[in-house]
PDB file of C-alpha atoms in Angstrom:
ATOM      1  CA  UNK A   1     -50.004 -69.102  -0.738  1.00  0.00           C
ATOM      2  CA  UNK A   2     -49.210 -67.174  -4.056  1.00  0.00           C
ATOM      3  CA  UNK A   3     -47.098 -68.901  -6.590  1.00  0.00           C
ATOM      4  CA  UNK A   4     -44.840 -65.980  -6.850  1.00  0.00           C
ATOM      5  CA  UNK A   5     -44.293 -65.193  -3.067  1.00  0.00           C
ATOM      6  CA  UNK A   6     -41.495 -67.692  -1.448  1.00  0.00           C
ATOM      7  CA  UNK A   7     -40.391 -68.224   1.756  1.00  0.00           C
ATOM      8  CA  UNK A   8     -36.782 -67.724   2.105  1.00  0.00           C
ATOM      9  CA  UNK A   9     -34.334 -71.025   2.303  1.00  0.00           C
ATOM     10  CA  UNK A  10     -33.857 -72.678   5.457  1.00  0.00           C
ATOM     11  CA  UNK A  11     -30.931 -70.861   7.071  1.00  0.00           C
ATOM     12  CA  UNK A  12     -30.769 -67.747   5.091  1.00  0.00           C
ATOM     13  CA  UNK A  13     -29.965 -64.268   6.446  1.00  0.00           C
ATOM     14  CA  UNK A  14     -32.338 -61.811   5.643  1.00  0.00           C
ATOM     15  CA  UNK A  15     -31.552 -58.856   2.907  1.00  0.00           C
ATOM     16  CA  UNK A  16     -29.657 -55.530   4.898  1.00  0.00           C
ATOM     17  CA  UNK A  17     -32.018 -52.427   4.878  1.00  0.00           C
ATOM     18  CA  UNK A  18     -30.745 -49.855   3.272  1.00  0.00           C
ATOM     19  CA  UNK A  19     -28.196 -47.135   4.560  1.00  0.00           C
ATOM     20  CA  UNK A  20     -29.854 -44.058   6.351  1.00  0.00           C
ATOM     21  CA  UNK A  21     -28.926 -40.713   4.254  1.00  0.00           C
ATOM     22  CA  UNK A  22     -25.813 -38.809   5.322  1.00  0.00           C
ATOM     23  CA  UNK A  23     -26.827 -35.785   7.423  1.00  0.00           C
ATOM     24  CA  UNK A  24     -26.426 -32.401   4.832  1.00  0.00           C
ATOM     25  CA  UNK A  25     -23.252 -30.575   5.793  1.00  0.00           C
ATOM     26  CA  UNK A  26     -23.404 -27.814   7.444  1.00  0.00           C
ATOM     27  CA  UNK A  27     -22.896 -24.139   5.566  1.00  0.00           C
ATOM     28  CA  UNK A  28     -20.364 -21.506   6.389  1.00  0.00           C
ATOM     29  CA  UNK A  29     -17.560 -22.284   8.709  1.00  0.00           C
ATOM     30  CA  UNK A  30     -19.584 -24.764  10.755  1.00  0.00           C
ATOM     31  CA  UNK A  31     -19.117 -27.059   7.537  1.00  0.00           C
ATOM     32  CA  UNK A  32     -15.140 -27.419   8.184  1.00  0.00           C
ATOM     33  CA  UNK A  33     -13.177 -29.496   9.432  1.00  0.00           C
ATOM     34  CA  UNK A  34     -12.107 -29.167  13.048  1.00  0.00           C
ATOM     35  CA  UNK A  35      -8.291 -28.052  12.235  1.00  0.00           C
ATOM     36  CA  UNK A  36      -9.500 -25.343   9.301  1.00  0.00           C
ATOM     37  CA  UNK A  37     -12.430 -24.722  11.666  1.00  0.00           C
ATOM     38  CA  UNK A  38      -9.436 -23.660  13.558  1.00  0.00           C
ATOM     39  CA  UNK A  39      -7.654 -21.229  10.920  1.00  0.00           C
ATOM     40  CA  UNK A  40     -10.538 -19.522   9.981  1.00  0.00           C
ATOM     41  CA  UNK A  41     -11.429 -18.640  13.707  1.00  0.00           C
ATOM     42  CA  UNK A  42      -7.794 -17.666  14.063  1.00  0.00           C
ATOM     43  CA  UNK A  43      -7.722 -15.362  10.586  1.00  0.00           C
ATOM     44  CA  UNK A  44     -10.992 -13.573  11.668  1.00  0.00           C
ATOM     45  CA  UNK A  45      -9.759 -12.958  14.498  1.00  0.00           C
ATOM     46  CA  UNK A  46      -6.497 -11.244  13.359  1.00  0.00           C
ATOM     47  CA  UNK A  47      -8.910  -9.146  11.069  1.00  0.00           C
ATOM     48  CA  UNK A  48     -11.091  -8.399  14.350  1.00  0.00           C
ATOM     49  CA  UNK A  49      -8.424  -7.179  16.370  1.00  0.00           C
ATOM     50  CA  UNK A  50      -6.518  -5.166  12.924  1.00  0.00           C
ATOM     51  CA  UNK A  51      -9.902  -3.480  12.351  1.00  0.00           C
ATOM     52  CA  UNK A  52     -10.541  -2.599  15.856  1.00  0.00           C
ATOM     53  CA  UNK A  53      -6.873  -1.084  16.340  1.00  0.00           C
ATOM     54  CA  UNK A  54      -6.647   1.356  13.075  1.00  0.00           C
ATOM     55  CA  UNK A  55     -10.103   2.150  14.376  1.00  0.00           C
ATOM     56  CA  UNK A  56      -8.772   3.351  17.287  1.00  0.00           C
ATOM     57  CA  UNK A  57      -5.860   4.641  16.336  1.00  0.00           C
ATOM     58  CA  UNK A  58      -8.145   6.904  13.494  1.00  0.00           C
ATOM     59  CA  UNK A  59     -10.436   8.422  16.486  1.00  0.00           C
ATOM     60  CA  UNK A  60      -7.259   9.033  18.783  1.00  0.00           C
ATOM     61  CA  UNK A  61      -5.934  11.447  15.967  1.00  0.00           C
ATOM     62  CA  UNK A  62      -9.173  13.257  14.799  1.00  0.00           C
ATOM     63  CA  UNK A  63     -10.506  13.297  18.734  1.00  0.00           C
ATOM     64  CA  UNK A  64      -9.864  16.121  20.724  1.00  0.00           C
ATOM     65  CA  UNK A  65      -6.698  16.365  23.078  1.00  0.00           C
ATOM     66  CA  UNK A  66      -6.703  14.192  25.860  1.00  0.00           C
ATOM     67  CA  UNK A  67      -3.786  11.853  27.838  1.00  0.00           C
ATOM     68  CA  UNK A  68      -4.235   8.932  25.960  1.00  0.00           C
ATOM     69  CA  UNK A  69      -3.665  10.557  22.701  1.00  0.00           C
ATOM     70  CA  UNK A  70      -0.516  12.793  23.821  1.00  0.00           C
ATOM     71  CA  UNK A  71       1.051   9.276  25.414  1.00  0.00           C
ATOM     72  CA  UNK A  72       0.721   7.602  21.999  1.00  0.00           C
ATOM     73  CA  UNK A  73       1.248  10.244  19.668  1.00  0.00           C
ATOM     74  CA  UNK A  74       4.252   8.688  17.923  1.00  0.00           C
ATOM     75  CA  UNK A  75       2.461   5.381  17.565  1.00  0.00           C
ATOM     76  CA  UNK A  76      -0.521   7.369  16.419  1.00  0.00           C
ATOM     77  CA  UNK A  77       1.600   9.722  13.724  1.00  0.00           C
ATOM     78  CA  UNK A  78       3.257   6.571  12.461  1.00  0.00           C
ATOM     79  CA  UNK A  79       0.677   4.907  11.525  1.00  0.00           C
ATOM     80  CA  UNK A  80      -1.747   7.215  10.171  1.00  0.00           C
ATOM     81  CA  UNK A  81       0.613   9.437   8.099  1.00  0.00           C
ATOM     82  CA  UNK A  82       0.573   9.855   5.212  1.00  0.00           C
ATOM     83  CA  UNK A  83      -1.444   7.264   4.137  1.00  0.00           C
ATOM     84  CA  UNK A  84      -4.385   7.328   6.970  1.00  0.00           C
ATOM     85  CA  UNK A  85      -4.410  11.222   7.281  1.00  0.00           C
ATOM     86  CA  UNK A  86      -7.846  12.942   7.788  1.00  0.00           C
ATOM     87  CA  UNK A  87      -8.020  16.382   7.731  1.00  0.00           C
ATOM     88  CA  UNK A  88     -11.098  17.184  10.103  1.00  0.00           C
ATOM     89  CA  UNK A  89     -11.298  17.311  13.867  1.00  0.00           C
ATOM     90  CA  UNK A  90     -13.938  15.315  15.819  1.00  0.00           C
ATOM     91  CA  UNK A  91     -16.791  17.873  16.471  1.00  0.00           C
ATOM     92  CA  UNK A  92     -15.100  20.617  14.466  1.00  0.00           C
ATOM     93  CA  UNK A  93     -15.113  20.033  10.752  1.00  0.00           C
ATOM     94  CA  UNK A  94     -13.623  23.165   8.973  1.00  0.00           C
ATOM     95  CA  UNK A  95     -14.509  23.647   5.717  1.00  0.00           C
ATOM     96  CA  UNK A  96     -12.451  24.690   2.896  1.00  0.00           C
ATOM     97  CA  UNK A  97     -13.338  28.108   1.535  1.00  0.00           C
ATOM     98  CA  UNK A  98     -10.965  28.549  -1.333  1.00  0.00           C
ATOM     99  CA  UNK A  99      -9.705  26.192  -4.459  1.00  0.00           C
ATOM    100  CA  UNK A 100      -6.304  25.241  -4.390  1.00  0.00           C
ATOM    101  CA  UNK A 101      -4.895  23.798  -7.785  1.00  0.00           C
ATOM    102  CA  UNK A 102      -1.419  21.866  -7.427  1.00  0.00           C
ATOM    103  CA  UNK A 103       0.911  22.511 -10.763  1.00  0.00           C
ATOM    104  CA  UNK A 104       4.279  20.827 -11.525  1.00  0.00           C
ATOM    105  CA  UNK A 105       6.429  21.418 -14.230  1.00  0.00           C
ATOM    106  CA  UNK A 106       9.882  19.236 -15.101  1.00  0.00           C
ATOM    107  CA  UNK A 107      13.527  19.955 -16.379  1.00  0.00           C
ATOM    108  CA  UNK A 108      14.034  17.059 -18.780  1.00  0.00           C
ATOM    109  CA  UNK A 109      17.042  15.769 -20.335  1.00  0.00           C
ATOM    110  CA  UNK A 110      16.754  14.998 -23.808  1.00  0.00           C
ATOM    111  CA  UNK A 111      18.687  12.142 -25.797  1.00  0.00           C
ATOM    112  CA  UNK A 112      20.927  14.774 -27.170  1.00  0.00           C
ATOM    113  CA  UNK A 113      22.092  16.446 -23.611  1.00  0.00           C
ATOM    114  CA  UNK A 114      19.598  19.455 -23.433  1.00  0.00           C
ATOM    115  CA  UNK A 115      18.310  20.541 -20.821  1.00  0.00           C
ATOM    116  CA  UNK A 116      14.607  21.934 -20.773  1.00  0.00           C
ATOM    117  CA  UNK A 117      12.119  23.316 -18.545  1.00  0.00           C
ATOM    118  CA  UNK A 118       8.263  22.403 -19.515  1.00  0.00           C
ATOM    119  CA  UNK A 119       5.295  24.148 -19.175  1.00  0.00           C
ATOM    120  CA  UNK A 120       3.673  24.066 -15.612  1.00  0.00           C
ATOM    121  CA  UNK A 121       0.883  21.498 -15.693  1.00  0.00           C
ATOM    122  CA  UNK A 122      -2.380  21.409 -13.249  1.00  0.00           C
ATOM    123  CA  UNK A 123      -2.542  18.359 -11.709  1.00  0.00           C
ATOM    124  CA  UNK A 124      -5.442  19.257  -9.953  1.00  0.00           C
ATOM    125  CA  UNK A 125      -7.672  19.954 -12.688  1.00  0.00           C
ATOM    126  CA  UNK A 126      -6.778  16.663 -14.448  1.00  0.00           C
ATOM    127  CA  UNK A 127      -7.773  14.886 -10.881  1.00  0.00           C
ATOM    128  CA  UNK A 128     -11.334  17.061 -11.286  1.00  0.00           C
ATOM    129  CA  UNK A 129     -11.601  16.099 -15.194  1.00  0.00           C
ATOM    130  CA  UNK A 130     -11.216  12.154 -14.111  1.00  0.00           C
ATOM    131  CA  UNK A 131     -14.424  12.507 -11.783  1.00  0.00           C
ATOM    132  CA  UNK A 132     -16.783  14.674 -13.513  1.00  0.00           C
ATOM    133  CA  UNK A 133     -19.922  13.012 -14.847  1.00  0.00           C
ATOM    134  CA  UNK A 134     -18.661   9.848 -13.205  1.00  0.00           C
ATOM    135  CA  UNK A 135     -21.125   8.060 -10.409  1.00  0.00           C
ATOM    136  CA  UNK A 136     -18.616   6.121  -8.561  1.00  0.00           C
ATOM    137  CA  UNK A 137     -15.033   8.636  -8.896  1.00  0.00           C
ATOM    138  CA  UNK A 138     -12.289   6.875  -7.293  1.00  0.00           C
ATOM    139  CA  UNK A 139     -10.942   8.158  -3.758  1.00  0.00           C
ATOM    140  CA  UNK A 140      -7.420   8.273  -5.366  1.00  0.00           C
ATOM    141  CA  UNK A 141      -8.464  10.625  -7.697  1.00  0.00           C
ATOM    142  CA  UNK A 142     -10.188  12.668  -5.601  1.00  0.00           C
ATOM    143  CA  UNK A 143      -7.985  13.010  -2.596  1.00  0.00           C
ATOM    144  CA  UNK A 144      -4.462  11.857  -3.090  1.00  0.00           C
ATOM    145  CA  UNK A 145      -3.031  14.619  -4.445  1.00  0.00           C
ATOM    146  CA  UNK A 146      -4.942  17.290  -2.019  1.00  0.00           C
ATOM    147  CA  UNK A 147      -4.101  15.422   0.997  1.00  0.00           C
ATOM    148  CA  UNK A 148      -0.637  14.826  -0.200  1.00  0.00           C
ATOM    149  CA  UNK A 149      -0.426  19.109  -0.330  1.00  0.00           C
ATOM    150  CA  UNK A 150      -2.323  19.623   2.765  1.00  0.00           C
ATOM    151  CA  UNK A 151      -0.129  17.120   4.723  1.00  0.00           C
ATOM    152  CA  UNK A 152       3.342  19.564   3.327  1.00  0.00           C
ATOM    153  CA  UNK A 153       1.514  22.494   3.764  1.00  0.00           C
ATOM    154  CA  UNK A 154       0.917  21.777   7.457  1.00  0.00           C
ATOM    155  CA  UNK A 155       4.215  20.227   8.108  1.00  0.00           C
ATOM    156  CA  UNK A 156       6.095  23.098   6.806  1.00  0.00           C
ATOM    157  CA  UNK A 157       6.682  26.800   7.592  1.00  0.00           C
ATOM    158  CA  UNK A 158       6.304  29.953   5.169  1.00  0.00           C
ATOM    159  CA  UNK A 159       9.651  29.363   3.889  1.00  0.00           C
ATOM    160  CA  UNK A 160       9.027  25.798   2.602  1.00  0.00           C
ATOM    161  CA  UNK A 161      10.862  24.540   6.012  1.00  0.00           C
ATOM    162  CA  UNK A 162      10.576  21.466   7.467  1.00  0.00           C
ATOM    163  CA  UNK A 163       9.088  20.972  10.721  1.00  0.00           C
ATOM    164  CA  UNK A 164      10.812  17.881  11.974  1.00  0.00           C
ATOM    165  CA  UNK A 165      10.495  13.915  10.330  1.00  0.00           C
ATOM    166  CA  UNK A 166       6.838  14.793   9.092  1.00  0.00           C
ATOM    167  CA  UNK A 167       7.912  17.262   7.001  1.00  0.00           C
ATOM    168  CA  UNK A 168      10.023  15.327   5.419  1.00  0.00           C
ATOM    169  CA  UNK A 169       7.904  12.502   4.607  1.00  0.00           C
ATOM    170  CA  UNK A 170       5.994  15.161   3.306  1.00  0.00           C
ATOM    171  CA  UNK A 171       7.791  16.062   0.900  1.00  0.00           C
ATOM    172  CA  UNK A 172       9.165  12.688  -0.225  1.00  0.00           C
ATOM    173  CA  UNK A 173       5.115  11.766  -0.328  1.00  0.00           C
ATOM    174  CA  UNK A 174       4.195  14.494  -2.284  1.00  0.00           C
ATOM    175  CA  UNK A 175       7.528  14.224  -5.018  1.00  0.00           C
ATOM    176  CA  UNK A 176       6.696  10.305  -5.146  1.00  0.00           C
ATOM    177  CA  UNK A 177       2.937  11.560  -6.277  1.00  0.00           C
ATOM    178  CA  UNK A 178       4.176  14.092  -8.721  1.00  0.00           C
ATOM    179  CA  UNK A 179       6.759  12.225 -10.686  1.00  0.00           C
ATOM    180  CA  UNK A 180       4.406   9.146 -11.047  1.00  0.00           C
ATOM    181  CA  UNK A 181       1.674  11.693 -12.991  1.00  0.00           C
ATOM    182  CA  UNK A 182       4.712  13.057 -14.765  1.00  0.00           C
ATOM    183  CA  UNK A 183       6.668   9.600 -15.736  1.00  0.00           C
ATOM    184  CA  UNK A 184       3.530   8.702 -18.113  1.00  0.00           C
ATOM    185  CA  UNK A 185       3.535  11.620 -19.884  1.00  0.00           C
ATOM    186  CA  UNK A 186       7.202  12.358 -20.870  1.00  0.00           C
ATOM    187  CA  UNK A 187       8.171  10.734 -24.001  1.00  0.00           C
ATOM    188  CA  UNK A 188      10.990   7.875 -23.280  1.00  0.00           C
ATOM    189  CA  UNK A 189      14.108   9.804 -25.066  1.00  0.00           C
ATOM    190  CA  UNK A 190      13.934  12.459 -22.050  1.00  0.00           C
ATOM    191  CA  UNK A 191      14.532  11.541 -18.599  1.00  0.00           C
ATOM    192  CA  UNK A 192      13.264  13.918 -15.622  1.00  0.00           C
ATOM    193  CA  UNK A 193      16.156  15.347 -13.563  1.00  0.00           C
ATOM    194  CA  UNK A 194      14.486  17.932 -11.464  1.00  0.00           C
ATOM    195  CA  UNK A 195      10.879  19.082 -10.967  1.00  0.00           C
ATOM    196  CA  UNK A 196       8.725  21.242  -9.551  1.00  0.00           C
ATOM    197  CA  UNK A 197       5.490  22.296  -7.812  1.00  0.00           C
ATOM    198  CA  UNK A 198       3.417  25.409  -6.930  1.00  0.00           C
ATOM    199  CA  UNK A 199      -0.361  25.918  -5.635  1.00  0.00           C
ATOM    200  CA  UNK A 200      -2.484  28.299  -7.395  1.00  0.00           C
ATOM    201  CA  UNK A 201      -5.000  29.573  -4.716  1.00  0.00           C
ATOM    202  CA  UNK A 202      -8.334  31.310  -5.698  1.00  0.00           C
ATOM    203  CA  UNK A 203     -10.728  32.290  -2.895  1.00  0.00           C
ATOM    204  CA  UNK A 204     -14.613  30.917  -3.459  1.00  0.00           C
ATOM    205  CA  UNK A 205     -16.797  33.713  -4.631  1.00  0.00           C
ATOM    206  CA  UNK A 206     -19.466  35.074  -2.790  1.00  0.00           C
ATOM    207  CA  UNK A 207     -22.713  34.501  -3.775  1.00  0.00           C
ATOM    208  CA  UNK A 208     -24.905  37.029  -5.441  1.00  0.00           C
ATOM    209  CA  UNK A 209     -27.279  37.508  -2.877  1.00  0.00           C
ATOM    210  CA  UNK A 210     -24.468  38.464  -0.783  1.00  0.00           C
ATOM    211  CA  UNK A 211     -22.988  42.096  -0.541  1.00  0.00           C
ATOM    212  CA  UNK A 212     -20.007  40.144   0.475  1.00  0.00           C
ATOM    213  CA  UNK A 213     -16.746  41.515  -1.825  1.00  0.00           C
ATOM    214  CA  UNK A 214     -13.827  38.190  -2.495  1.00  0.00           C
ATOM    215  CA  UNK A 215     -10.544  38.841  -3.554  1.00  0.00           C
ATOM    216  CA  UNK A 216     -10.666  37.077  -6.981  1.00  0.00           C
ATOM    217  CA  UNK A 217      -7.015  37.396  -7.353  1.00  0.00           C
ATOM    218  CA  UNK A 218      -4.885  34.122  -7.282  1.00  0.00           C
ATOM    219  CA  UNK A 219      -2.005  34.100  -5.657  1.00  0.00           C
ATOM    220  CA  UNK A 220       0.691  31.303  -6.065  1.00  0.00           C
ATOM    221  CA  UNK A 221       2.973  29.337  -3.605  1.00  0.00           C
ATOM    222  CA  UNK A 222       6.272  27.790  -5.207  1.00  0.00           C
ATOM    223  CA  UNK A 223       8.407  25.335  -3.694  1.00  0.00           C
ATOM    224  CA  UNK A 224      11.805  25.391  -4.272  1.00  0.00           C
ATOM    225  CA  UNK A 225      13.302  22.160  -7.303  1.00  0.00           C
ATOM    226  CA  UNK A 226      13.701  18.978  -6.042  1.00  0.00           C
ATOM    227  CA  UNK A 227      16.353  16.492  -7.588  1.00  0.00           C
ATOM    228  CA  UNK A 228      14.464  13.128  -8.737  1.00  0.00           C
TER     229      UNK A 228
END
């Protein structure tokens, strides 16, 4: 027997082998715990079954007319205007064929007491001037403010009328819009007491191929001062 190999003392207990590794934990949601196993299941479900509903809710409104729509049309209107509003139909897109340019102008009060009426200002082309040359334009930009005058446009009559409650979230939509562009550019000595807005309306030209003749006049459509 080798000098250096001894048998172990009479009555010894032989040396433990060594723990086996811990199992790697599992990734994702499979990893939890059984209770936040729980709450995750739970929250993507809630986002499941939100998602599915405004889904539906968003083809009831652009679909065509049909029972369940008409049954649900106040739960449908509520939730989609003015925020959700699309302004197609399913099946029958209709295409704009003229520019519309939304203007405001103010009556400010100045520190001293005067009253003043600014210039009108095109709201519209500042929107267009934020997304040109720009690869990713925000949807803000781009749509707020047309939506916001299509939705009072189609809730009203000729004579700026109301049509019922859409109209007048309308119009509290599309004043809540235009005094937001026009609180960061007033100086802070003059406060805003009334304001107002007007669409300048241009018809798309023809093109030059086409023997087509457009009316290239613009013709303007001005809503009557509203107290801020």
């Amino acid at each position: 027997m080798d000098s250096n190999e001894r048998e172990p003392a009479e009555g010894a207990l032989p040396a433990a082998a060594p723990a086996p590794p811990a199992p790697p934990r599992a990734a994702g949601i499979a990893g939890l715990s059984t209770p936040y196993r729980v709450l995750a299941a739970l929250a993507l479900g809630a986002v499941g079954v939100g998602a599915c509903l405004h889904l539906g809710l968003v083809f009831l409104h652009v679909a065509p007319a049909n029972t369940v729509g008409k049954q649900n049309a106040r739960l449908v209107d509520g939730w989609i205007y003015p925020e959700f509003e699309q302004n197609w139909k399913l099946f029958a897109p209709n295409p704009l064929q003229q520019n519309i340019a939304v203007e405001v102008r103010a009556q400010v009060r100045t520190a001293g007491g005067e009253l003043l009426t600014r210039d009108w200002r095109d709201l519209s082309a500042e929107d267009g001037a934020a997304i040109r040359h720009t690869l990713l334009p925000s949807h803000t930009e781009q749509n707020e403010l047309r939506r916001a005058w299509d939705f009072f446009t189609g809730s009203h009559d000729e004579d700026n009328k109301p049509d019922g409650e859409r109209g007048e979230l309308a119009e509290q939509y599309l004043k809540r819009i235009a005094v937001g562009r026009l609180t960061g550019a007033t100086p802070g000595e003059e406060r805003i007491v009334r304001i107002q807005l007007r669409s300048a309306t241009r018809s798309v030209a023809a093109p030059s191929w086409s023997g087509e003749k457009t009316d290239a006049q613009t013709y303007y459509r001005e809503l009557p001062w509203w107290n801020v």
